[in-house]
PDB file of C-alpha atoms and ligand atoms in Angstrom:
ATOM      1  CA  MET A 310      24.833 303.190  73.411  1.00  0.00           C
ATOM      2  CA  SER A 311      24.487 304.069  77.079  1.00  0.00           C
ATOM      3  CA  ALA A 312      21.828 301.366  77.580  1.00  0.00           C
ATOM      4  CA  GLN A 313      24.600 298.822  78.178  1.00  0.00           C
ATOM      5  CA  PHE A 314      25.959 300.771  81.202  1.00  0.00           C
ATOM      6  CA  HIS A 315      24.700 299.895  84.633  1.00  0.00           C
ATOM      7  CA  ILE A 316      24.354 302.503  87.375  1.00  0.00           C
ATOM      8  CA  VAL A 317      23.486 301.727  91.004  1.00  0.00           C
ATOM      9  CA  VAL A 318      21.786 304.574  92.861  1.00  0.00           C
ATOM     10  CA  VAL A 319      22.328 304.240  96.629  1.00  0.00           C
ATOM     11  CA  GLU A 320      19.975 306.536  98.537  1.00  0.00           C
ATOM     12  CA  ASP A 321      17.712 305.874 101.506  1.00  0.00           C
ATOM     13  CA  GLU A 322      15.098 308.523 100.748  1.00  0.00           C
ATOM     14  CA  PRO A 323      12.658 306.796  98.377  1.00  0.00           C
ATOM     15  CA  VAL A 324      11.507 309.910  96.541  1.00  0.00           C
ATOM     16  CA  SER A 325      15.033 311.202  95.812  1.00  0.00           C
ATOM     17  CA  ARG A 326      16.117 307.696  94.837  1.00  0.00           C
ATOM     18  CA  MET A 327      13.240 307.076  92.455  1.00  0.00           C
ATOM     19  CA  THR A 328      13.514 310.539  90.915  1.00  0.00           C
ATOM     20  CA  LEU A 329      17.211 310.099  90.248  1.00  0.00           C
ATOM     21  CA  ALA A 330      16.809 306.513  89.008  1.00  0.00           C
ATOM     22  CA  GLY A 331      13.993 307.590  86.698  1.00  0.00           C
ATOM     23  CA  TYR A 332      16.066 310.373  85.272  1.00  0.00           C
ATOM     24  CA  LEU A 333      19.061 308.134  84.567  1.00  0.00           C
ATOM     25  CA  ALA A 334      16.834 305.421  83.059  1.00  0.00           C
ATOM     26  CA  LYS A 335      15.305 308.056  80.765  1.00  0.00           C
ATOM     27  CA  ALA A 336      18.860 308.972  79.678  1.00  0.00           C
ATOM     28  CA  GLY A 337      19.297 305.331  78.565  1.00  0.00           C
ATOM     29  CA  TYR A 338      21.155 303.729  81.522  1.00  0.00           C
ATOM     30  CA  ARG A 339      20.264 300.480  83.201  1.00  0.00           C
ATOM     31  CA  VAL A 340      19.572 301.545  86.821  1.00  0.00           C
ATOM     32  CA  THR A 341      19.395 299.534  90.035  1.00  0.00           C
ATOM     33  CA  GLU A 342      18.020 301.248  93.127  1.00  0.00           C
ATOM     34  CA  ALA A 343      19.585 300.482  96.486  1.00  0.00           C
ATOM     35  CA  GLY A 344      18.160 301.795  99.758  1.00  0.00           C
ATOM     36  CA  ASP A 345      21.063 300.656 101.905  1.00  0.00           C
ATOM     37  CA  GLY A 346      24.424 298.883 102.014  1.00  0.00           C
ATOM     38  CA  ASP A 347      22.948 295.394 101.749  1.00  0.00           C
ATOM     39  CA  ALA A 348      21.069 296.311  98.568  1.00  0.00           C
ATOM     40  CA  LEU A 349      24.294 297.797  97.130  1.00  0.00           C
ATOM     41  CA  ARG A 350      26.220 294.609  97.975  1.00  0.00           C
ATOM     42  CA  ALA A 351      23.502 292.494  96.328  1.00  0.00           C
ATOM     43  CA  ALA A 352      23.569 294.657  93.193  1.00  0.00           C
ATOM     44  CA  MET A 353      27.374 294.469  92.929  1.00  0.00           C
ATOM     45  CA  ALA A 354      27.403 290.723  93.492  1.00  0.00           C
ATOM     46  CA  ALA A 355      24.732 290.221  90.853  1.00  0.00           C
ATOM     47  CA  GLY A 356      26.760 291.511  87.921  1.00  0.00           C
ATOM     48  CA  ALA A 357      28.859 294.207  86.296  1.00  0.00           C
ATOM     49  CA  VAL A 358      28.328 297.737  87.651  1.00  0.00           C
ATOM     50  CA  ASP A 359      29.749 300.711  85.737  1.00  0.00           C
ATOM     51  CA  LEU A 360      28.969 303.506  88.175  1.00  0.00           C
ATOM     52  CA  VAL A 361      27.754 303.922  91.751  1.00  0.00           C
ATOM     53  CA  LEU A 362      25.968 307.081  92.884  1.00  0.00           C
ATOM     54  CA  LEU A 363      26.531 306.869  96.602  1.00  0.00           C
ATOM     55  CA  ASP A 364      24.628 308.990  99.111  1.00  0.00           C
ATOM     56  CA  ILE A 365      26.968 309.913 101.918  1.00  0.00           C
ATOM     57  CA  ASN A 366      24.153 310.136 104.534  1.00  0.00           C
ATOM     58  CA  LEU A 367      22.669 306.692 104.966  1.00  0.00           C
ATOM     59  CA  PRO A 368      21.350 304.966 108.052  1.00  0.00           C
ATOM     60  CA  GLY A 369      23.261 301.807 109.000  1.00  0.00           C
ATOM     61  CA  ASP A 370      26.396 301.563 106.848  1.00  0.00           C
ATOM     62  CA  ASP A 371      27.093 305.162 105.931  1.00  0.00           C
ATOM     63  CA  GLY A 372      28.388 306.267 102.552  1.00  0.00           C
ATOM     64  CA  LEU A 373      32.019 306.468 103.611  1.00  0.00           C
ATOM     65  CA  SER A 374      32.094 302.914 105.054  1.00  0.00           C
ATOM     66  CA  LEU A 375      30.468 301.652 101.867  1.00  0.00           C
ATOM     67  CA  LEU A 376      32.999 303.546  99.767  1.00  0.00           C
ATOM     68  CA  ARG A 377      35.851 301.942 101.682  1.00  0.00           C
ATOM     69  CA  GLU A 378      34.251 298.533 101.172  1.00  0.00           C
ATOM     70  CA  ILE A 379      33.785 299.125  97.420  1.00  0.00           C
ATOM     71  CA  ARG A 380      37.394 300.256  96.987  1.00  0.00           C
ATOM     72  CA  ARG A 381      38.745 297.123  98.640  1.00  0.00           C
ATOM     73  CA  GLN A 382      37.308 295.026  95.800  1.00  0.00           C
ATOM     74  CA  SER A 383      36.585 297.228  92.822  1.00  0.00           C
ATOM     75  CA  GLU A 384      37.696 300.174  90.726  1.00  0.00           C
ATOM     76  CA  VAL A 385      34.131 300.992  89.668  1.00  0.00           C
ATOM     77  CA  GLY A 386      33.431 304.709  89.213  1.00  0.00           C
ATOM     78  CA  VAL A 387      31.910 306.293  92.350  1.00  0.00           C
ATOM     79  CA  ILE A 388      30.184 309.675  92.572  1.00  0.00           C
ATOM     80  CA  MET A 389      29.361 310.725  96.130  1.00  0.00           C
ATOM     81  CA  VAL A 390      26.050 312.506  96.653  1.00  0.00           C
ATOM     82  CA  THR A 391      26.579 314.906  99.531  1.00  0.00           C
ATOM     83  CA  GLY A 392      24.816 317.658 101.406  1.00  0.00           C
ATOM     84  CA  VAL A 393      26.040 321.254 101.658  1.00  0.00           C
ATOM     85  CA  SER A 394      27.188 320.669 105.251  1.00  0.00           C
ATOM     86  CA  ASP A 395      29.270 317.598 104.302  1.00  0.00           C
ATOM     87  CA  GLU A 396      32.406 319.477 103.250  1.00  0.00           C
ATOM     88  CA  VAL A 397      34.814 317.519 105.427  1.00  0.00           C
ATOM     89  CA  ASP A 398      33.285 314.151 104.506  1.00  0.00           C
ATOM     90  CA  ARG A 399      33.469 315.177 100.855  1.00  0.00           C
ATOM     91  CA  ILE A 400      37.238 315.617 101.109  1.00  0.00           C
ATOM     92  CA  VAL A 401      37.591 312.362 103.056  1.00  0.00           C
ATOM     93  CA  ALA A 402      35.591 310.600 100.329  1.00  0.00           C
ATOM     94  CA  LEU A 403      37.876 311.899  97.584  1.00  0.00           C
ATOM     95  CA  GLU A 404      40.922 310.823  99.628  1.00  0.00           C
ATOM     96  CA  MET A 405      39.368 307.374 100.029  1.00  0.00           C
ATOM     97  CA  GLY A 406      38.992 306.935  96.264  1.00  0.00           C
ATOM     98  CA  ALA A 407      35.677 308.492  95.255  1.00  0.00           C
ATOM     99  CA  ASP A 408      36.013 309.792  91.714  1.00  0.00           C
ATOM    100  CA  ASP A 409      33.706 312.792  91.957  1.00  0.00           C
ATOM    101  CA  TYR A 410      30.902 314.303  94.037  1.00  0.00           C
ATOM    102  CA  VAL A 411      27.742 316.306  93.639  1.00  0.00           C
ATOM    103  CA  THR A 412      26.064 318.449  96.300  1.00  0.00           C
ATOM    104  CA  LYS A 413      22.346 318.397  96.978  1.00  0.00           C
ATOM    105  CA  PRO A 414      20.259 319.946  95.622  1.00  0.00           C
ATOM    106  CA  PHE A 415      22.043 319.148  92.385  1.00  0.00           C
ATOM    107  CA  ASN A 416      21.255 320.001  88.828  1.00  0.00           C
ATOM    108  CA  THR A 417      20.279 316.735  87.110  1.00  0.00           C
ATOM    109  CA  ARG A 418      21.862 317.780  83.806  1.00  0.00           C
ATOM    110  CA  GLU A 419      25.140 318.404  85.570  1.00  0.00           C
ATOM    111  CA  LEU A 420      24.928 315.041  87.307  1.00  0.00           C
ATOM    112  CA  LEU A 421      24.249 313.289  84.028  1.00  0.00           C
ATOM    113  CA  ALA A 422      27.255 314.983  82.403  1.00  0.00           C
ATOM    114  CA  ARG A 423      29.487 313.950  85.300  1.00  0.00           C
ATOM    115  CA  ALA A 424      28.189 310.374  85.212  1.00  0.00           C
ATOM    116  CA  ARG A 425      28.742 310.142  81.472  1.00  0.00           C
ATOM    117  CA  ASN A 426      32.301 311.488  81.753  1.00  0.00           C
ATOM    118  CA  LEU A 427      33.214 309.219  84.587  1.00  0.00           C
ATOM    119  CA  ILE A 428      31.889 306.117  82.806  1.00  0.00           C
ATOM    120  CA  ARG A 429      33.904 307.120  79.718  1.00  0.00           C
ATOM    121  CA  ARG A 430      37.077 307.554  81.828  1.00  0.00           C
ATOM    122  CA  THR A 431      36.739 304.258  83.698  1.00  0.00           C
ATOM    123  CA  GLU A 432      35.976 302.406  80.448  1.00  0.00           C
ATOM    124  CA  ALA A 433      39.087 303.889  78.829  1.00  0.00           C
ATOM    125  CA  ALA A 434      41.263 302.953  81.816  1.00  0.00           C
ATOM    126  CA  ARG A 435      39.861 299.417  81.792  1.00  0.00           C
ATOM    127  CA  ALA A 436      40.674 299.034  78.077  1.00  0.00           C
ATOM    128  CA  VAL A 437      44.261 300.220  78.642  1.00  0.00           C
ATOM    129  CA  ARG A 438      44.757 297.713  81.473  1.00  0.00           C
ATOM    130  CA  ALA A 439      43.323 294.871  79.398  1.00  0.00           C
ATOM    131  CA  ASP A 440      45.737 295.715  76.567  1.00  0.00           C
ATOM    132  CA  ASP A 441      48.808 296.019  78.771  1.00  0.00           C
ATOM    133  CA  PRO A 442      51.177 293.251  77.648  1.00  0.00           C
ATOM    134  CA  VAL A 443      52.824 293.178  81.084  1.00  0.00           C
ATOM    135  CA  LYS A 444      50.547 291.575  83.685  1.00  0.00           C
ATOM    136  CA  ARG A 445      51.177 292.408  87.356  1.00  0.00           C
ATOM    137  CA  PHE A 446      49.941 290.450  90.351  1.00  0.00           C
ATOM    138  CA  ALA A 447      51.035 290.260  93.999  1.00  0.00           C
ATOM    139  CA  GLY A 448      54.399 291.862  93.145  1.00  0.00           C
ATOM    140  CA  TRP A 449      55.013 289.495  90.213  1.00  0.00           C
ATOM    141  CA  GLU A 450      55.327 290.605  86.578  1.00  0.00           C
ATOM    142  CA  LEU A 451      54.529 288.430  83.600  1.00  0.00           C
ATOM    143  CA  ASP A 452      55.766 290.028  80.387  1.00  0.00           C
ATOM    144  CA  LEU A 453      53.662 288.381  77.690  1.00  0.00           C
ATOM    145  CA  PRO A 454      55.611 289.387  74.540  1.00  0.00           C
ATOM    146  CA  ARG A 455      58.978 288.482  76.155  1.00  0.00           C
ATOM    147  CA  ARG A 456      57.547 285.416  77.880  1.00  0.00           C
ATOM    148  CA  ARG A 457      59.351 286.428  81.040  1.00  0.00           C
ATOM    149  CA  LEU A 458      58.237 285.989  84.659  1.00  0.00           C
ATOM    150  CA  THR A 459      59.841 288.205  87.301  1.00  0.00           C
ATOM    151  CA  SER A 460      59.459 287.545  91.034  1.00  0.00           C
ATOM    152  CA  PRO A 461      58.587 290.266  93.595  1.00  0.00           C
ATOM    153  CA  ALA A 462      62.296 290.239  94.507  1.00  0.00           C
ATOM    154  CA  GLY A 463      63.185 291.025  90.905  1.00  0.00           C
ATOM    155  CA  HIS A 464      64.505 287.575  89.886  1.00  0.00           C
ATOM    156  CA  GLU A 465      63.598 285.989  86.612  1.00  0.00           C
ATOM    157  CA  VAL A 466      61.801 282.662  87.142  1.00  0.00           C
ATOM    158  CA  ARG A 467      62.065 280.229  84.293  1.00  0.00           C
ATOM    159  CA  LEU A 468      58.906 278.726  82.894  1.00  0.00           C
ATOM    160  CA  THR A 469      58.514 275.940  80.346  1.00  0.00           C
ATOM    161  CA  ARG A 470      56.411 276.823  77.343  1.00  0.00           C
ATOM    162  CA  GLY A 471      53.405 274.942  78.762  1.00  0.00           C
ATOM    163  CA  GLU A 472      53.759 276.658  82.155  1.00  0.00           C
ATOM    164  CA  PHE A 473      54.001 280.069  80.495  1.00  0.00           C
ATOM    165  CA  GLU A 474      50.963 279.501  78.283  1.00  0.00           C
ATOM    166  CA  LEU A 475      48.887 278.303  81.212  1.00  0.00           C
ATOM    167  CA  LEU A 476      49.883 281.209  83.478  1.00  0.00           C
ATOM    168  CA  ALA A 477      49.319 283.709  80.643  1.00  0.00           C
ATOM    169  CA  ALA A 478      45.770 282.382  80.102  1.00  0.00           C
ATOM    170  CA  LEU A 479      45.012 282.654  83.821  1.00  0.00           C
ATOM    171  CA  VAL A 480      46.422 286.166  84.452  1.00  0.00           C
ATOM    172  CA  SER A 481      44.746 287.481  81.295  1.00  0.00           C
ATOM    173  CA  ASN A 482      41.360 286.449  82.715  1.00  0.00           C
ATOM    174  CA  PRO A 483      41.469 287.482  86.391  1.00  0.00           C
ATOM    175  CA  GLY A 484      38.383 286.527  88.350  1.00  0.00           C
ATOM    176  CA  ARG A 485      37.029 284.343  85.570  1.00  0.00           C
ATOM    177  CA  VAL A 486      36.678 280.623  86.156  1.00  0.00           C
ATOM    178  CA  LEU A 487      38.488 278.691  83.420  1.00  0.00           C
ATOM    179  CA  THR A 488      37.618 275.045  82.872  1.00  0.00           C
ATOM    180  CA  ARG A 489      40.321 272.493  82.161  1.00  0.00           C
ATOM    181  CA  ASP A 490      39.089 272.548  78.549  1.00  0.00           C
ATOM    182  CA  ASN A 491      39.484 276.327  78.383  1.00  0.00           C
ATOM    183  CA  LEU A 492      43.007 275.983  79.688  1.00  0.00           C
ATOM    184  CA  LEU A 493      43.951 273.184  77.315  1.00  0.00           C
ATOM    185  CA  ASP A 494      42.911 275.485  74.429  1.00  0.00           C
ATOM    186  CA  HIS A 495      45.655 277.898  75.485  1.00  0.00           C
ATOM    187  CA  VAL A 496      48.449 275.382  75.890  1.00  0.00           C
ATOM    188  CA  SER A 497      50.282 274.065  72.838  1.00  0.00           C
ATOM    189  CA  HIS A 498      50.009 270.339  72.604  1.00  0.00           C
ATOM    190  CA  ARG A 499      53.256 269.595  70.841  1.00  0.00           C
ATOM    191  CA  ASP A 500      55.318 268.134  73.640  1.00  0.00           C
ATOM    192  CA  TRP A 501      52.802 266.526  75.953  1.00  0.00           C
ATOM    193  CA  ALA A 502      49.673 264.472  75.760  1.00  0.00           C
ATOM    194  CA  PRO A 503      46.826 266.789  76.720  1.00  0.00           C
ATOM    195  CA  ASN A 504      44.162 265.535  79.059  1.00  0.00           C
ATOM    196  CA  ASP A 505      42.427 266.846  82.169  1.00  0.00           C
ATOM    197  CA  ARG A 506      45.072 265.390  84.400  1.00  0.00           C
ATOM    198  CA  SER A 507      47.928 267.130  82.586  1.00  0.00           C
ATOM    199  CA  VAL A 508      46.305 270.528  83.273  1.00  0.00           C
ATOM    200  CA  ASP A 509      46.369 269.675  86.983  1.00  0.00           C
ATOM    201  CA  VAL A 510      50.006 268.646  86.776  1.00  0.00           C
ATOM    202  CA  LEU A 511      50.889 271.859  84.955  1.00  0.00           C
ATOM    203  CA  ILE A 512      48.909 273.925  87.533  1.00  0.00           C
ATOM    204  CA  GLY A 513      50.868 272.178  90.294  1.00  0.00           C
ATOM    205  CA  ARG A 514      54.190 273.088  88.649  1.00  0.00           C
ATOM    206  CA  VAL A 515      53.201 276.771  88.208  1.00  0.00           C
ATOM    207  CA  ARG A 516      51.928 276.949  91.790  1.00  0.00           C
ATOM    208  CA  ARG A 517      55.267 275.702  93.106  1.00  0.00           C
ATOM    209  CA  LYS A 518      56.929 278.581  91.273  1.00  0.00           C
ATOM    210  CA  ILE A 519      54.604 281.472  92.196  1.00  0.00           C
ATOM    211  CA  GLU A 520      52.634 280.583  95.320  1.00  0.00           C
ATOM    212  CA  GLN A 521      54.054 281.367  98.762  1.00  0.00           C
ATOM    213  CA  ASP A 522      52.503 278.148  99.992  1.00  0.00           C
ATOM    214  CA  PRO A 523      51.698 275.821  97.041  1.00  0.00           C
ATOM    215  CA  LYS A 524      49.502 273.740  99.367  1.00  0.00           C
ATOM    216  CA  LEU A 525      47.379 276.800 100.201  1.00  0.00           C
ATOM    217  CA  PRO A 526      47.287 278.554  96.850  1.00  0.00           C
ATOM    218  CA  ARG A 527      46.095 282.161  96.869  1.00  0.00           C
ATOM    219  CA  LEU A 528      46.769 283.161  93.268  1.00  0.00           C
ATOM    220  CA  ILE A 529      45.583 280.144  91.271  1.00  0.00           C
ATOM    221  CA  VAL A 530      42.535 278.921  93.139  1.00  0.00           C
ATOM    222  CA  THR A 531      40.809 275.575  92.483  1.00  0.00           C
ATOM    223  CA  VAL A 532      37.091 275.704  91.726  1.00  0.00           C
ATOM    224  CA  HIS A 533      36.073 272.175  92.592  1.00  0.00           C
ATOM    225  CA  GLY A 534      34.492 270.218  89.787  1.00  0.00           C
ATOM    226  CA  ILE A 535      35.008 273.086  87.287  1.00  0.00           C
ATOM    227  CA  GLY A 536      38.558 274.292  86.926  1.00  0.00           C
ATOM    228  CA  TYR A 537      40.639 277.200  88.149  1.00  0.00           C
ATOM    229  CA  VAL A 538      40.366 280.922  88.711  1.00  0.00           C
ATOM    230  CA  PHE A 539      43.146 283.479  88.882  1.00  0.00           C
ATOM    231  CA  ALA A 540      42.578 285.477  92.056  1.00  0.00           C
ATOM    232  CA  GLY A 541      45.701 287.594  91.995  1.00  0.00           C
ATOM    233  CA  GLY A 542      44.542 290.403  89.710  1.00  0.00           C
ATOM    234  CA  GLY A 543      43.734 293.995  90.545  1.00  0.00           C
TER     235      GLY A 543
HETATM  236 CA1  LIG B1425      20.239 310.061 102.577  1.00  0.00          CA
END
């Protein structure tokens, strides 16, 4: 089962990195080795990452800066790999959103148990968020079962059925590009003639209701030639 989970090992010392990566791969994980911050960024940009083992002592971008950077964009599980003398940094790392830490020299069985537990916890949290019928973004709340949109100031904003269905499809797929066809699939066709243009019109109407500046949309972003992506999640 664990073969589907992807762990990035960030460590500048090649022997430690390869040993750790080999051990995790043997336990069934997909492992990417990263010797520095750039390699970590490349790994995270390339696809889904379930866990990052982050060495706190790295040349260049150190572990704490990288942790801060990760937390700005992701809730991926992070275990800091620290030295005995890193007690203060260890506490700082936990305050900055690291989920756990191990201290070198660590027991590999213990590390594996911690990694497995953390992946299980983050997976469970992700499933709960995906199931939550109330979607929250930039202070807004979209209550899917009640079909109700509430502004950051707490006012209910009325949506037509088509507007609601379109917004619901977008906020339920944050970060995923939806084509006009994808979006049409989510909007009931009863009271309007569906075509590519009508999606754009509907997007324009929703933007005027939820965007601070509908001319410079930040929540529903146009992907030219493809469709739209909802960027307000997380
Ligand atoms: Ca190191």
